[in-house]
Structures are given as structure tokens and as C-alpha cells.
Amino acid sequence: MKKQILIALAGVAALIPQFSHAQVRNEGLANDIIAARQKNTALMKQYAWNSRTELLINSAVKDIRIEQVMYGPAGTLQRTLLNDQPAAMPGGFLRKRIAEKEKADTEKYLHGLRTLLEEYTLSTGGKVIDFLSQAVIQAPDANGLLQFTGNGVVKPADTMTLSIFAPTKQTRQMTISTIFEGDQVNISATFKSLNSGLTYMAFGQVDVPAKNITVQLQNYDFINQNQ
């Protein structure tokens, strides 16, 4: 009797990996996208580029920052400030102190917002699989773009739409609607590819309507340091 039970358990155990594998929707496509991202990351580490960040509050430019960006020996991004043009502080001691506090509060808010947005990059293979396993997929359009739309990606009420170029599995567009500290946040990003095959975010915009904050980001002037 014990022998029969062990044989039965062995049979069930043999089926578990197959059953688990069958439960993951779009796993093959996810693996293709993961492989394309890994290849792109390796290529990105050969480049240095410029990044321009512009902060607007109430449609007025409050800060423009230009940095040179590259990967360091440890594989982490290194940023060198090339230019920073903050808005002028108002005159008067009290007004200046108030403006300095508002600036510090804004910088703290933007730092937290940036940390949240990093979660939407789907930086690990597991996160890519999690997203694609529950996303709604539209067939490729005339431009060869596959579109994925998912909800609850990072926050319970968020929505994320990702457009992938079907032949290369590289990202072309991304839009996100999410909540940060009770505020509605809308993000859009457009990606481009160089002749070398490197795909990068060319332009991104973050809008926080409740605070009248807009952050615009451009990446440009990519130089292959190995050439």
C-alpha cells in the first residue's frame, strides 16, 4: 500500500512542473523580450550620452539640468552635471526662506516620484513575466507594434500600456497612469533605436496635474566609447 502511495505521489510530482509552466501566459514572448532587453543593456554600457531634465511648475520653467550619463566599472549609472539653471530666488529674507523650503519639498517629492517610476521599468525578468502574464495584448498594427495593457502593475489602481516592435522585441512607447502620495500621475515615453541596434528612451514626460508639475526628459548625443 505504501509503495502504491509513493508511486502515486511521484506521478503527481512529475506533473507539477508541467502544470506550473502551463499557467504562465505569454511566457515565450516574455522570454524573447527579456533576452532583447539583456542584449540592449549590454550594448548600452558601451555608450555615454547627454540627459536633459526640465522641471516646470504652473507651466513656468523652474530648473534645467543637463548631465552626461554613462555606466561605471561597477555597472551602475554615473551622472556628471554639465549645466544647472535653477530659477532665481525672490528677494527678501522671509520670501527667500519660504522659496528655499518649497524647493526642498519639491525636490523630496520628485525624488520619491522617481523611485516609484523606476518600478515601472520592469527591471527584472520576473517582473516582465508578471506583467505579460496578465496583460491584454493587441495584434501587431501596420507598423509592427504589439501593444500590452495591464492593471495593478505596481499600484492597485494603475494602468500601464507598453508598445513593443514585434521583429526586435524592443520598446517603442510606454504610458502609465498611477497614484503617488494621493496625486494622479501620468507618464509617457517614446523610444528610438540607433543604427547599432541600441534602443533608448528619447523623450519622457511626467505630469502631476494636482500640483501643476511637469517633468520633461530628453536623452541624446549617444557616443560609443569603444569606437
PDB file of C-alpha atoms in Angstrom:
ATOM      1  CA  MET A   1       0.000   0.000   0.000  1.00  0.00           C
ATOM      2  CA  LYS A   2       2.834   2.395   0.916  1.00  0.00           C
ATOM      3  CA  LYS A   3       4.540   1.567  -2.358  1.00  0.00           C
ATOM      4  CA  GLN A   4       1.383   2.457  -4.306  1.00  0.00           C
ATOM      5  CA  ILE A   5       1.083   5.775  -2.444  1.00  0.00           C
ATOM      6  CA  LEU A   6       4.702   6.643  -3.196  1.00  0.00           C
ATOM      7  CA  ILE A   7       4.209   5.801  -6.869  1.00  0.00           C
ATOM      8  CA  ALA A   8       1.085   7.958  -6.955  1.00  0.00           C
ATOM      9  CA  LEU A   9       2.898  10.884  -5.274  1.00  0.00           C
ATOM     10  CA  ALA A  10       5.796  10.525  -7.692  1.00  0.00           C
ATOM     11  CA  GLY A  11       3.350  10.722 -10.573  1.00  0.00           C
ATOM     12  CA  VAL A  12       1.779  13.909  -9.181  1.00  0.00           C
ATOM     13  CA  ALA A  13       5.207  15.445  -8.556  1.00  0.00           C
ATOM     14  CA  ALA A  14       6.210  14.730 -12.146  1.00  0.00           C
ATOM     15  CA  LEU A  15       3.188  16.681 -13.360  1.00  0.00           C
ATOM     16  CA  ILE A  16       3.776  19.776 -11.170  1.00  0.00           C
ATOM     17  CA  PRO A  17       6.467  21.469 -13.348  1.00  0.00           C
ATOM     18  CA  GLN A  18       4.377  20.926 -16.488  1.00  0.00           C
ATOM     19  CA  PHE A  19       1.267  22.282 -14.784  1.00  0.00           C
ATOM     20  CA  SER A  20       3.100  25.347 -13.441  1.00  0.00           C
ATOM     21  CA  HIS A  21       4.609  26.055 -16.835  1.00  0.00           C
ATOM     22  CA  ALA A  22       1.197  25.923 -18.492  1.00  0.00           C
ATOM     23  CA  GLN A  23      -0.188  28.529 -16.074  1.00  0.00           C
ATOM     24  CA  VAL A  24       2.166  31.303 -17.256  1.00  0.00           C
ATOM     25  CA  ARG A  25       0.548  33.193 -20.112  1.00  0.00           C
ATOM     26  CA  ASN A  26       2.773  34.649 -22.835  1.00  0.00           C
ATOM     27  CA  GLU A  27       5.916  33.174 -21.243  1.00  0.00           C
ATOM     28  CA  GLY A  28       7.612  32.569 -24.587  1.00  0.00           C
ATOM     29  CA  LEU A  29       7.017  36.153 -25.661  1.00  0.00           C
ATOM     30  CA  ALA A  30       8.174  37.385 -22.257  1.00  0.00           C
ATOM     31  CA  ASN A  31      11.408  35.402 -22.578  1.00  0.00           C
ATOM     32  CA  ASP A  32      12.038  36.944 -26.024  1.00  0.00           C
ATOM     33  CA  ILE A  33      11.537  40.427 -24.583  1.00  0.00           C
ATOM     34  CA  ILE A  34      13.811  39.638 -21.622  1.00  0.00           C
ATOM     35  CA  ALA A  35      16.552  38.405 -23.974  1.00  0.00           C
ATOM     36  CA  ALA A  36      16.227  41.559 -26.112  1.00  0.00           C
ATOM     37  CA  ARG A  37      16.474  43.741 -23.005  1.00  0.00           C
ATOM     38  CA  GLN A  38      19.550  41.932 -21.744  1.00  0.00           C
ATOM     39  CA  LYS A  39      21.246  42.400 -25.105  1.00  0.00           C
ATOM     40  CA  ASN A  40      20.281  46.082 -25.141  1.00  0.00           C
ATOM     41  CA  THR A  41      21.599  46.635 -21.600  1.00  0.00           C
ATOM     42  CA  ALA A  42      24.954  45.123 -22.546  1.00  0.00           C
ATOM     43  CA  LEU A  43      25.112  47.426 -25.575  1.00  0.00           C
ATOM     44  CA  MET A  44      24.073  50.458 -23.519  1.00  0.00           C
ATOM     45  CA  LYS A  45      27.095  50.004 -21.259  1.00  0.00           C
ATOM     46  CA  GLN A  46      29.342  50.887 -24.211  1.00  0.00           C
ATOM     47  CA  TYR A  47      27.796  54.345 -24.553  1.00  0.00           C
ATOM     48  CA  ALA A  48      27.917  57.769 -22.952  1.00  0.00           C
ATOM     49  CA  TRP A  49      25.123  60.254 -23.609  1.00  0.00           C
ATOM     50  CA  ASN A  50      23.590  63.544 -22.541  1.00  0.00           C
ATOM     51  CA  SER A  51      20.405  63.770 -20.494  1.00  0.00           C
ATOM     52  CA  ARG A  52      18.367  66.972 -20.177  1.00  0.00           C
ATOM     53  CA  THR A  53      15.770  67.276 -17.407  1.00  0.00           C
ATOM     54  CA  GLU A  54      13.389  70.220 -17.326  1.00  0.00           C
ATOM     55  CA  LEU A  55      11.104  70.967 -14.379  1.00  0.00           C
ATOM     56  CA  LEU A  56       8.026  73.096 -14.957  1.00  0.00           C
ATOM     57  CA  ILE A  57       5.642  74.339 -12.273  1.00  0.00           C
ATOM     58  CA  ASN A  58       2.498  76.184 -13.394  1.00  0.00           C
ATOM     59  CA  SER A  59       3.939  75.965 -16.944  1.00  0.00           C
ATOM     60  CA  ALA A  60       6.969  78.047 -15.909  1.00  0.00           C
ATOM     61  CA  VAL A  61      10.450  76.533 -16.172  1.00  0.00           C
ATOM     62  CA  LYS A  62      11.934  76.218 -12.673  1.00  0.00           C
ATOM     63  CA  ASP A  63      15.022  74.150 -13.358  1.00  0.00           C
ATOM     64  CA  ILE A  64      17.008  72.835 -16.333  1.00  0.00           C
ATOM     65  CA  ARG A  65      19.656  70.229 -15.687  1.00  0.00           C
ATOM     66  CA  ILE A  66      21.981  68.699 -18.286  1.00  0.00           C
ATOM     67  CA  GLU A  67      24.078  65.697 -17.313  1.00  0.00           C
ATOM     68  CA  GLN A  68      26.458  63.332 -19.038  1.00  0.00           C
ATOM     69  CA  VAL A  69      25.490  59.756 -18.276  1.00  0.00           C
ATOM     70  CA  MET A  70      27.482  56.532 -18.583  1.00  0.00           C
ATOM     71  CA  TYR A  71      27.959  53.204 -16.860  1.00  0.00           C
ATOM     72  CA  GLY A  72      30.825  52.955 -14.396  1.00  0.00           C
ATOM     73  CA  PRO A  73      33.137  49.960 -13.802  1.00  0.00           C
ATOM     74  CA  ALA A  74      30.712  48.542 -11.223  1.00  0.00           C
ATOM     75  CA  GLY A  75      27.889  48.534 -13.779  1.00  0.00           C
ATOM     76  CA  THR A  76      25.992  51.420 -12.169  1.00  0.00           C
ATOM     77  CA  LEU A  77      24.956  54.657 -13.862  1.00  0.00           C
ATOM     78  CA  GLN A  78      27.225  57.638 -13.273  1.00  0.00           C
ATOM     79  CA  ARG A  79      25.987  61.189 -13.833  1.00  0.00           C
ATOM     80  CA  THR A  80      28.192  64.249 -14.329  1.00  0.00           C
ATOM     81  CA  LEU A  81      26.462  67.624 -14.095  1.00  0.00           C
ATOM     82  CA  LEU A  82      27.218  69.751 -17.149  1.00  0.00           C
ATOM     83  CA  ASN A  83      24.789  72.597 -16.585  1.00  0.00           C
ATOM     84  CA  ASP A  84      22.188  73.586 -13.983  1.00  0.00           C
ATOM     85  CA  GLN A  85      19.897  76.582 -14.346  1.00  0.00           C
ATOM     86  CA  PRO A  86      17.622  76.889 -11.311  1.00  0.00           C
ATOM     87  CA  ALA A  87      15.037  79.656 -11.155  1.00  0.00           C
ATOM     88  CA  ALA A  88      16.177  82.798  -9.344  1.00  0.00           C
ATOM     89  CA  MET A  89      15.222  83.099  -5.668  1.00  0.00           C
ATOM     90  CA  PRO A  90      12.955  86.032  -4.703  1.00  0.00           C
ATOM     91  CA  GLY A  91      14.366  88.995  -2.771  1.00  0.00           C
ATOM     92  CA  GLY A  92      13.820  89.477   0.938  1.00  0.00           C
ATOM     93  CA  PHE A  93      14.885  87.152   3.754  1.00  0.00           C
ATOM     94  CA  LEU A  94      11.437  85.719   4.571  1.00  0.00           C
ATOM     95  CA  ARG A  95      10.408  85.226   0.952  1.00  0.00           C
ATOM     96  CA  LYS A  96      13.752  83.579   0.254  1.00  0.00           C
ATOM     97  CA  ARG A  97      13.348  81.186   3.213  1.00  0.00           C
ATOM     98  CA  ILE A  98       9.853  80.242   2.038  1.00  0.00           C
ATOM     99  CA  ALA A  99      11.126  79.688  -1.511  1.00  0.00           C
ATOM    100  CA  GLU A 100      14.005  77.535  -0.233  1.00  0.00           C
ATOM    101  CA  LYS A 101      11.589  75.359   1.777  1.00  0.00           C
ATOM    102  CA  GLU A 102       9.272  74.997  -1.224  1.00  0.00           C
ATOM    103  CA  LYS A 103      12.259  73.989  -3.344  1.00  0.00           C
ATOM    104  CA  ALA A 104      13.372  71.392  -0.771  1.00  0.00           C
ATOM    105  CA  ASP A 105       9.832  69.993  -0.530  1.00  0.00           C
ATOM    106  CA  THR A 106       9.593  69.792  -4.323  1.00  0.00           C
ATOM    107  CA  GLU A 107      12.957  68.016  -4.601  1.00  0.00           C
ATOM    108  CA  LYS A 108      11.881  65.492  -1.942  1.00  0.00           C
ATOM    109  CA  TYR A 109       8.598  64.903  -3.770  1.00  0.00           C
ATOM    110  CA  LEU A 110      10.351  64.429  -7.118  1.00  0.00           C
ATOM    111  CA  HIS A 111      12.883  62.036  -5.583  1.00  0.00           C
ATOM    112  CA  GLY A 112      10.056  59.860  -4.255  1.00  0.00           C
ATOM    113  CA  LEU A 113       8.280  60.068  -7.597  1.00  0.00           C
ATOM    114  CA  ARG A 114      11.430  58.968  -9.430  1.00  0.00           C
ATOM    115  CA  THR A 115      11.773  55.973  -7.096  1.00  0.00           C
ATOM    116  CA  LEU A 116       8.190  54.964  -7.891  1.00  0.00           C
ATOM    117  CA  LEU A 117       8.698  55.328 -11.646  1.00  0.00           C
ATOM    118  CA  GLU A 118      11.745  53.067 -11.561  1.00  0.00           C
ATOM    119  CA  GLU A 119       9.403  50.249 -10.531  1.00  0.00           C
ATOM    120  CA  TYR A 120       7.585  50.604 -13.856  1.00  0.00           C
ATOM    121  CA  THR A 121      10.717  49.833 -15.877  1.00  0.00           C
ATOM    122  CA  LEU A 122      10.112  46.107 -15.167  1.00  0.00           C
ATOM    123  CA  SER A 123      13.806  45.795 -14.419  1.00  0.00           C
ATOM    124  CA  THR A 124      13.847  42.030 -13.801  1.00  0.00           C
ATOM    125  CA  GLY A 125      12.756  39.066 -15.886  1.00  0.00           C
ATOM    126  CA  GLY A 126      10.256  38.062 -13.220  1.00  0.00           C
ATOM    127  CA  LYS A 127       8.528  41.452 -13.404  1.00  0.00           C
ATOM    128  CA  VAL A 128       8.298  41.248 -17.199  1.00  0.00           C
ATOM    129  CA  ILE A 129       6.698  37.812 -16.939  1.00  0.00           C
ATOM    130  CA  ASP A 130       4.300  39.003 -14.218  1.00  0.00           C
ATOM    131  CA  PHE A 131       3.183  41.933 -16.377  1.00  0.00           C
ATOM    132  CA  LEU A 132       2.748  39.982 -19.610  1.00  0.00           C
ATOM    133  CA  SER A 133       1.004  37.081 -17.891  1.00  0.00           C
ATOM    134  CA  GLN A 134      -1.962  39.312 -17.035  1.00  0.00           C
ATOM    135  CA  ALA A 135      -1.788  41.923 -19.813  1.00  0.00           C
ATOM    136  CA  VAL A 136      -4.275  42.312 -22.642  1.00  0.00           C
ATOM    137  CA  ILE A 137      -2.434  42.004 -25.965  1.00  0.00           C
ATOM    138  CA  GLN A 138      -3.392  43.630 -29.246  1.00  0.00           C
ATOM    139  CA  ALA A 139      -2.175  42.101 -32.507  1.00  0.00           C
ATOM    140  CA  PRO A 140       0.644  43.956 -34.313  1.00  0.00           C
ATOM    141  CA  ASP A 141      -0.514  47.089 -36.126  1.00  0.00           C
ATOM    142  CA  ALA A 142       0.629  48.288 -39.557  1.00  0.00           C
ATOM    143  CA  ASN A 143       3.911  49.450 -38.017  1.00  0.00           C
ATOM    144  CA  GLY A 144       4.614  46.091 -36.402  1.00  0.00           C
ATOM    145  CA  LEU A 145       3.848  47.285 -32.871  1.00  0.00           C
ATOM    146  CA  LEU A 146       2.496  44.869 -30.279  1.00  0.00           C
ATOM    147  CA  GLN A 147       0.559  46.621 -27.519  1.00  0.00           C
ATOM    148  CA  PHE A 148       0.237  45.296 -23.961  1.00  0.00           C
ATOM    149  CA  THR A 149      -2.106  46.844 -21.392  1.00  0.00           C
ATOM    150  CA  GLY A 150      -2.129  45.799 -17.743  1.00  0.00           C
ATOM    151  CA  ASN A 151      -3.617  46.975 -14.467  1.00  0.00           C
ATOM    152  CA  GLY A 152      -2.301  46.754 -10.932  1.00  0.00           C
ATOM    153  CA  VAL A 153       1.292  46.606 -12.176  1.00  0.00           C
ATOM    154  CA  VAL A 154       2.772  48.439  -9.174  1.00  0.00           C
ATOM    155  CA  LYS A 155      -0.211  50.163  -7.535  1.00  0.00           C
ATOM    156  CA  PRO A 156      -3.691  48.574  -7.268  1.00  0.00           C
ATOM    157  CA  ALA A 157      -5.400  51.225  -9.428  1.00  0.00           C
ATOM    158  CA  ASP A 158      -2.672  51.857 -12.014  1.00  0.00           C
ATOM    159  CA  THR A 159      -2.714  51.224 -15.762  1.00  0.00           C
ATOM    160  CA  MET A 160       0.320  50.626 -17.955  1.00  0.00           C
ATOM    161  CA  THR A 161       0.453  50.304 -21.738  1.00  0.00           C
ATOM    162  CA  LEU A 162       3.624  49.081 -23.421  1.00  0.00           C
ATOM    163  CA  SER A 163       4.236  49.036 -27.194  1.00  0.00           C
ATOM    164  CA  ILE A 164       6.884  46.615 -28.477  1.00  0.00           C
ATOM    165  CA  PHE A 165       8.314  46.435 -32.007  1.00  0.00           C
ATOM    166  CA  ALA A 166       7.470  42.836 -32.896  1.00  0.00           C
ATOM    167  CA  PRO A 167      10.572  41.976 -35.025  1.00  0.00           C
ATOM    168  CA  THR A 168      13.128  43.103 -32.400  1.00  0.00           C
ATOM    169  CA  LYS A 169      11.036  42.911 -29.171  1.00  0.00           C
ATOM    170  CA  GLN A 170      12.316  46.376 -28.233  1.00  0.00           C
ATOM    171  CA  THR A 171      10.165  49.011 -26.517  1.00  0.00           C
ATOM    172  CA  ARG A 172       8.803  51.846 -28.658  1.00  0.00           C
ATOM    173  CA  GLN A 173       6.244  53.593 -26.432  1.00  0.00           C
ATOM    174  CA  MET A 174       5.057  53.495 -22.841  1.00  0.00           C
ATOM    175  CA  THR A 175       2.220  55.205 -20.994  1.00  0.00           C
ATOM    176  CA  ILE A 176       1.417  54.898 -17.295  1.00  0.00           C
ATOM    177  CA  SER A 177      -1.382  56.213 -15.127  1.00  0.00           C
ATOM    178  CA  THR A 178      -0.730  55.804 -11.405  1.00  0.00           C
ATOM    179  CA  ILE A 179      -1.079  57.393  -7.957  1.00  0.00           C
ATOM    180  CA  PHE A 180       1.706  58.910  -5.859  1.00  0.00           C
ATOM    181  CA  GLU A 181       1.045  60.392  -2.410  1.00  0.00           C
ATOM    182  CA  GLY A 182      -2.623  60.728  -3.317  1.00  0.00           C
ATOM    183  CA  ASP A 183      -1.901  62.539  -6.602  1.00  0.00           C
ATOM    184  CA  GLN A 184      -2.768  61.315 -10.088  1.00  0.00           C
ATOM    185  CA  VAL A 185       0.429  60.898 -12.125  1.00  0.00           C
ATOM    186  CA  ASN A 186       0.535  60.473 -15.915  1.00  0.00           C
ATOM    187  CA  ILE A 187       3.698  59.310 -17.672  1.00  0.00           C
ATOM    188  CA  SER A 188       4.524  58.925 -21.342  1.00  0.00           C
ATOM    189  CA  ALA A 189       7.767  57.867 -23.018  1.00  0.00           C
ATOM    190  CA  THR A 190       8.962  57.447 -26.591  1.00  0.00           C
ATOM    191  CA  PHE A 191      11.910  55.227 -27.531  1.00  0.00           C
ATOM    192  CA  LYS A 192      14.256  55.272 -30.515  1.00  0.00           C
ATOM    193  CA  SER A 193      16.967  52.961 -31.887  1.00  0.00           C
ATOM    194  CA  LEU A 194      20.408  53.759 -33.260  1.00  0.00           C
ATOM    195  CA  ASN A 195      21.913  52.030 -36.295  1.00  0.00           C
ATOM    196  CA  SER A 196      23.883  49.856 -33.869  1.00  0.00           C
ATOM    197  CA  GLY A 197      20.594  48.480 -32.558  1.00  0.00           C
ATOM    198  CA  LEU A 198      20.746  50.342 -29.242  1.00  0.00           C
ATOM    199  CA  THR A 199      17.253  51.285 -28.061  1.00  0.00           C
ATOM    200  CA  TYR A 200      16.865  54.171 -25.640  1.00  0.00           C
ATOM    201  CA  MET A 201      14.226  56.487 -24.206  1.00  0.00           C
ATOM    202  CA  ALA A 202      14.432  59.583 -26.385  1.00  0.00           C
ATOM    203  CA  PHE A 203      11.737  61.619 -24.642  1.00  0.00           C
ATOM    204  CA  GLY A 204       9.715  61.224 -21.487  1.00  0.00           C
ATOM    205  CA  GLN A 205       7.169  63.367 -19.684  1.00  0.00           C
ATOM    206  CA  VAL A 206       5.658  63.153 -16.209  1.00  0.00           C
ATOM    207  CA  ASP A 207       2.572  65.216 -15.353  1.00  0.00           C
ATOM    208  CA  VAL A 208       1.149  65.741 -11.862  1.00  0.00           C
ATOM    209  CA  PRO A 209      -1.976  67.867 -12.548  1.00  0.00           C
ATOM    210  CA  ALA A 210      -2.880  68.414  -8.864  1.00  0.00           C
ATOM    211  CA  LYS A 211       0.475  70.111  -8.258  1.00  0.00           C
ATOM    212  CA  ASN A 212       0.796  71.669 -11.734  1.00  0.00           C
ATOM    213  CA  ILE A 213       4.156  69.868 -12.059  1.00  0.00           C
ATOM    214  CA  THR A 214       5.607  68.662 -15.352  1.00  0.00           C
ATOM    215  CA  VAL A 215       8.970  66.946 -15.734  1.00  0.00           C
ATOM    216  CA  GLN A 216      10.405  66.509 -19.236  1.00  0.00           C
ATOM    217  CA  LEU A 217      13.408  64.322 -20.014  1.00  0.00           C
ATOM    218  CA  GLN A 218      15.465  64.001 -23.190  1.00  0.00           C
ATOM    219  CA  ASN A 219      18.376  61.644 -23.878  1.00  0.00           C
ATOM    220  CA  TYR A 220      20.609  62.468 -26.858  1.00  0.00           C
ATOM    221  CA  ASP A 221      24.135  62.561 -28.331  1.00  0.00           C
ATOM    222  CA  PHE A 222      24.960  58.897 -27.755  1.00  0.00           C
ATOM    223  CA  ILE A 223      28.655  58.120 -28.253  1.00  0.00           C
ATOM    224  CA  ASN A 224      30.078  54.607 -28.373  1.00  0.00           C
ATOM    225  CA  GLN A 225      33.150  54.728 -26.168  1.00  0.00           C
ATOM    226  CA  ASN A 226      34.569  51.554 -27.703  1.00  0.00           C
ATOM    227  CA  GLN A 227      34.961  53.100 -31.126  1.00  0.00           C
TER     228      GLN A 227
END
